[in-house]
Amino acid sequence: MPQFFDDPSDYKKMTEVTYLSADTNHIRYRMIMRYFFVQHERMRDFIYPEDIFAFMQEQSILNYTEEHLTQDLKQLVKWKNIAESYEVKNPRTIEEFNRRNSRYQILPISVEIERMMMRLENQGERFKGSLDVRSFEKLHRVLAEFIEAELDEQQLMDTWQELVSRFTTVKEATSDYMAYLSSEDADFTSERGKLLEFKEKFIRYLRDFILGSHQMAAKIRELLTQKNQVHKRLIQLSTLPEFSPRLEADIQTSEQKLFETQELFQSVHDWFIDRPIQLSEYSLLNQRTDEMIRKITRAIRDLGGRASTTLKSEKRLLAYGEMVP
């Protein structure tokens, strides 16, 4: 399947994600779909309405009736999140056929949507990321191996996959950390106790990262500038029949493989090396880290000044009180 469609009309509207942000009843829809997903993970594919209704009652949904459930299930079927089927055990009459039991099954796209939501929810709990020099060291090691070492075909493919994995780790962890530095959670200026508790450790953490990563980033940039050797390796890699640039990508021809590997490697290059009119992500990371150090230092100075002023005012009031008869 291509990564980009040739015909823009192939980018169709996905009704399957409507339940996530429906104007009304989105909470009910999401609870029902999460129930379906959990049961699917437990290898229970077909769910009966009475089981869903019992679950919703356990969740303390006020005034939720069986009629509400019927409407919700009907809507989720319409959005193609679930499919309805019937359990019919040899009906002998029309009346028996009409009394057949409905059951529902979550559809594959909805399973993937719920998996994605679970990942996002879990990511939110650890969004602070980290600045770890060791991740740069591991990236440098595998990059040097990919460019300079003597590798057989399998080793070359394995090293490429590790390179992509190591770079993804660096990119995501630092990106999350930069987002954290910009968030309200990183505002240490409002609480004196919090600021004084973390200031020294936090500043040391940031400075150690800057000093440690600077040397390693310089070594990575030196490797990335070996353009002839890099290009040779990418061509060698793209001609291997069993090679896929990314594990999830279905890319067949050598030309497609070469293009994709070049694009991925260019991302690594641009992350560390500035362009004429654009700073690299690593340079921006250093800027943001320096800004945070200055911000905390100013906050410490300001709090110290306010504390000193308050102490002087209290002493003056005390002295004035002693003078009053």
XYZ file of C-alpha atoms in Angstrom:
325
model
C 0.000 0.000 0.000
C 1.465 3.425 -0.951
C 2.365 5.953 1.740
C 0.737 8.742 -0.280
C -2.241 8.381 -2.594
C -1.931 9.561 -6.185
C -5.588 10.608 -6.208
C -6.521 13.125 -3.451
C -10.041 11.710 -3.361
C -8.584 8.520 -1.868
C -8.104 10.417 1.401
C -11.566 9.515 2.566
C -13.344 10.691 5.686
C -13.044 8.105 8.461
C -16.376 7.677 10.198
C -14.748 5.095 12.491
C -13.142 7.838 14.613
C -16.355 9.854 15.043
C -17.150 8.281 18.405
C -14.015 9.809 19.961
C -15.337 13.364 19.673
C -19.062 13.077 19.006
C -21.003 16.194 19.993
C -23.280 14.188 22.276
C -22.791 10.948 24.175
C -19.092 10.636 23.330
C -18.417 9.423 26.882
C -20.924 6.606 26.477
C -19.529 5.665 23.078
C -15.961 5.631 24.347
C -16.840 3.518 27.374
C -18.650 0.987 25.208
C -15.797 0.817 22.698
C -13.217 0.425 25.465
C -15.290 -2.465 26.842
C -15.326 -4.083 23.403
C -11.566 -3.604 23.082
C -10.769 -5.089 26.505
C -12.958 -8.099 25.768
C -11.270 -8.495 22.376
C -7.855 -8.538 24.079
C -9.219 -11.276 26.352
C -10.045 -13.342 23.248
C -13.768 -12.780 23.653
C -14.937 -11.612 20.249
C -18.738 -11.711 20.430
C -20.428 -9.548 23.047
C -24.087 -9.636 24.052
C -26.067 -6.461 24.848
C -26.875 -7.625 28.380
C -23.143 -7.852 29.176
C -22.546 -4.317 27.904
C -25.546 -3.026 29.864
C -24.264 -4.649 33.061
C -20.877 -3.000 32.495
C -22.453 0.436 31.972
C -24.454 0.066 35.176
C -21.258 -0.782 37.055
C -19.767 2.480 35.750
C -22.553 4.453 37.455
C -23.903 6.093 34.303
C -26.975 7.919 35.599
C -30.361 7.041 34.121
C -28.811 4.780 31.506
C -31.481 2.472 30.109
C -31.572 -0.481 27.768
C -33.116 1.819 25.193
C -30.067 4.094 25.441
C -27.836 1.074 24.906
C -29.803 0.002 21.839
C -29.412 3.509 20.383
C -25.688 3.614 21.167
C -25.024 0.221 19.612
C -27.037 1.158 16.545
C -24.950 4.320 16.126
C -21.651 2.467 16.550
C -22.759 -0.038 13.920
C -23.559 2.875 11.611
C -20.084 4.333 12.148
C -18.576 0.894 11.365
C -16.995 0.474 14.787
C -18.826 -2.750 15.548
C -20.786 -5.323 13.564
C -24.059 -6.918 14.570
C -24.823 -10.588 14.038
C -27.492 -12.943 15.257
C -27.417 -16.154 17.177
C -30.041 -18.418 15.653
C -30.338 -22.016 16.767
C -32.440 -23.767 14.147
C -35.538 -21.521 14.265
C -38.671 -23.450 13.402
C -41.078 -20.535 13.205
C -41.042 -16.846 12.246
C -41.674 -15.989 15.888
C -38.559 -17.887 16.973
C -36.549 -16.151 14.247
C -37.709 -12.716 15.437
C -36.651 -13.600 18.982
C -33.095 -14.409 17.882
C -30.308 -13.013 20.048
C -28.182 -10.111 18.827
C -24.477 -10.071 19.469
C -21.775 -7.625 18.478
C -18.135 -7.762 17.454
C -15.554 -4.976 17.371
C -14.150 -4.373 13.871
C -10.394 -4.372 13.072
C -10.046 -0.611 12.501
C -11.703 0.074 15.855
C -9.274 -2.302 17.548
C -6.379 -0.253 16.164
C -8.060 3.013 17.186
C -8.434 1.794 20.763
C -4.837 0.562 20.794
C -3.722 3.995 19.652
C -5.822 5.649 22.368
C -4.293 3.393 25.012
C -0.798 4.366 23.857
C -1.695 8.066 23.922
C -3.235 7.795 27.371
C -0.167 6.012 28.724
C 2.142 8.488 27.016
C 0.376 11.362 28.727
C 1.394 9.996 32.119
C 5.101 10.042 31.222
C 5.151 13.010 28.883
C 8.095 14.711 30.583
C 10.586 12.782 28.480
C 14.251 12.852 29.387
C 17.636 14.190 28.390
C 19.984 11.220 28.530
C 23.504 11.464 27.117
C 23.632 7.660 26.948
C 21.001 7.651 24.194
C 23.334 9.868 22.114
C 26.238 7.526 22.833
C 24.227 4.498 21.653
C 23.166 6.347 18.507
C 26.787 7.284 17.765
C 27.922 3.686 18.223
C 25.375 2.209 15.817
C 25.841 5.044 13.303
C 29.605 4.442 13.234
C 28.986 0.728 12.792
C 26.549 1.326 9.932
C 28.874 3.677 8.038
C 32.326 2.269 8.734
C 32.152 -1.402 9.815
C 32.472 -4.460 7.568
C 28.990 -6.005 7.620
C 27.354 -8.912 5.850
C 23.824 -8.529 4.455
C 21.994 -9.581 7.623
C 24.241 -7.465 9.839
C 23.669 -4.481 7.566
C 19.870 -4.837 7.803
C 19.994 -5.366 11.570
C 22.247 -2.339 12.039
C 19.896 -0.177 9.971
C 16.897 -1.196 12.084
C 18.839 -0.462 15.258
C 19.889 2.907 13.837
C 16.266 3.847 13.157
C 15.276 2.645 16.630
C 18.070 4.561 18.413
C 17.299 7.752 16.516
C 13.589 7.410 17.296
C 14.434 7.110 20.998
C 16.572 10.273 20.933
C 14.029 12.214 18.898
C 10.949 11.272 20.926
C 12.535 11.637 24.368
C 13.997 15.071 23.630
C 10.850 16.227 21.812
C 8.707 15.275 24.807
C 11.138 17.032 27.115
C 11.072 20.232 25.070
C 7.272 20.141 25.180
C 7.470 19.665 28.950
C 9.784 22.673 29.301
C 7.124 24.765 27.542
C 4.240 23.461 29.638
C 2.721 24.759 32.862
C 4.167 21.736 34.677
C 7.651 23.192 34.161
C 6.783 26.563 35.741
C 8.817 26.611 38.954
C 8.436 30.344 39.510
C 5.195 30.316 41.486
C 6.143 28.154 44.465
C 9.208 29.055 46.483
C 9.440 25.643 48.149
C 9.286 23.748 44.871
C 11.835 26.027 43.244
C 14.378 25.825 46.061
C 13.938 22.067 46.319
C 14.629 21.313 42.663
C 16.721 24.240 41.415
C 20.219 22.900 42.019
C 19.497 19.344 40.906
C 17.546 20.484 37.853
C 20.148 23.008 36.689
C 22.917 20.430 37.180
C 20.855 17.929 35.184
C 20.478 20.355 32.274
C 24.108 21.480 32.303
C 25.423 17.918 32.484
C 23.324 17.061 29.450
C 24.573 20.059 27.467
C 28.211 19.291 28.260
C 27.877 15.546 27.720
C 25.830 15.682 24.543
C 27.937 18.433 22.939
C 30.957 16.170 22.464
C 28.839 13.225 21.311
C 26.805 15.362 18.890
C 30.053 16.618 17.342
C 31.126 13.009 16.706
C 27.731 12.203 15.191
C 27.943 15.231 12.877
C 31.401 14.128 11.751
C 30.007 10.727 10.743
C 27.016 12.270 8.976
C 29.285 14.351 6.729
C 30.816 11.206 5.163
C 28.382 11.541 2.268
C 30.072 9.184 -0.199
C 30.287 6.318 2.279
C 26.732 6.958 3.470
C 25.377 6.944 -0.085
C 27.275 3.724 -0.847
C 25.768 2.023 2.199
C 22.229 3.175 1.382
C 22.509 1.817 -2.171
C 23.912 -1.467 -0.866
C 21.037 -1.701 1.599
C 18.291 -0.879 -0.899
C 19.326 -3.697 -3.258
C 18.792 -6.412 -0.642
C 15.587 -8.356 -1.481
C 14.599 -8.905 2.155
C 15.250 -5.342 3.267
C 12.462 -2.959 4.271
C 13.401 0.607 5.330
C 10.751 0.562 8.041
C 9.220 -2.581 9.471
C 5.666 -1.321 8.981
C 6.207 -0.134 5.403
C 5.441 -2.336 2.395
C 8.010 -1.106 -0.129
C 8.984 -3.404 -2.983
C 11.340 -1.909 -5.596
C 14.983 -0.978 -5.071
C 14.218 2.581 -6.196
C 11.489 2.949 -3.570
C 13.722 1.450 -0.902
C 16.574 3.811 -1.781
C 14.297 6.850 -1.708
C 12.843 5.867 1.666
C 16.235 5.142 3.243
C 17.592 8.453 1.940
C 14.623 10.301 3.438
C 15.071 8.592 6.796
C 18.805 9.215 6.847
C 18.234 12.847 5.867
C 16.038 13.182 8.960
C 18.950 12.058 11.126
C 21.253 14.479 9.293
C 18.895 17.441 9.703
C 18.318 16.676 13.384
C 21.997 17.261 14.167
C 23.281 19.598 11.431
C 22.083 23.174 10.877
C 20.898 24.222 7.446
C 21.655 27.668 5.961
C 18.292 29.149 6.977
C 17.137 26.686 9.613
C 18.561 25.484 12.909
C 18.746 21.775 13.620
C 16.603 20.214 16.336
C 19.742 19.665 18.400
C 20.615 23.375 18.226
C 17.055 24.283 19.207
C 17.233 21.832 22.092
C 20.381 23.532 23.384
C 18.720 26.940 23.067
C 15.651 25.827 25.007
C 17.786 24.206 27.692
C 19.845 27.393 28.097
C 16.623 29.411 28.326
C 15.308 27.151 31.083
C 18.543 27.491 33.073
C 18.326 31.294 32.806
C 14.628 31.223 33.719
C 15.248 29.228 36.891
C 18.253 31.356 37.819
C 16.189 34.564 37.445
C 13.360 33.060 39.476
C 15.769 32.174 42.287
C 17.179 35.701 42.262
C 13.713 37.267 42.255
C 12.491 35.082 45.097
C 15.614 35.857 47.063
C 15.025 39.582 46.547
C 11.396 39.357 47.628
C 12.334 37.319 50.682
C 14.934 39.924 51.680
C 12.431 42.780 51.233
C 9.816 40.946 53.311
C 12.320 40.322 56.100
C 13.321 44.006 56.195
C 9.653 45.063 56.322
C 8.972 42.679 59.203
C 11.964 44.070 61.129
C 10.749 47.656 60.600
C 7.264 46.764 61.823
C 8.765 45.061 64.876
C 10.891 48.102 65.673
C 7.890 50.413 65.226
C 5.830 48.221 67.573
C 8.458 48.508 70.288
C 8.398 52.310 70.009
C 4.635 52.587 70.409
C 3.711 53.081 74.116
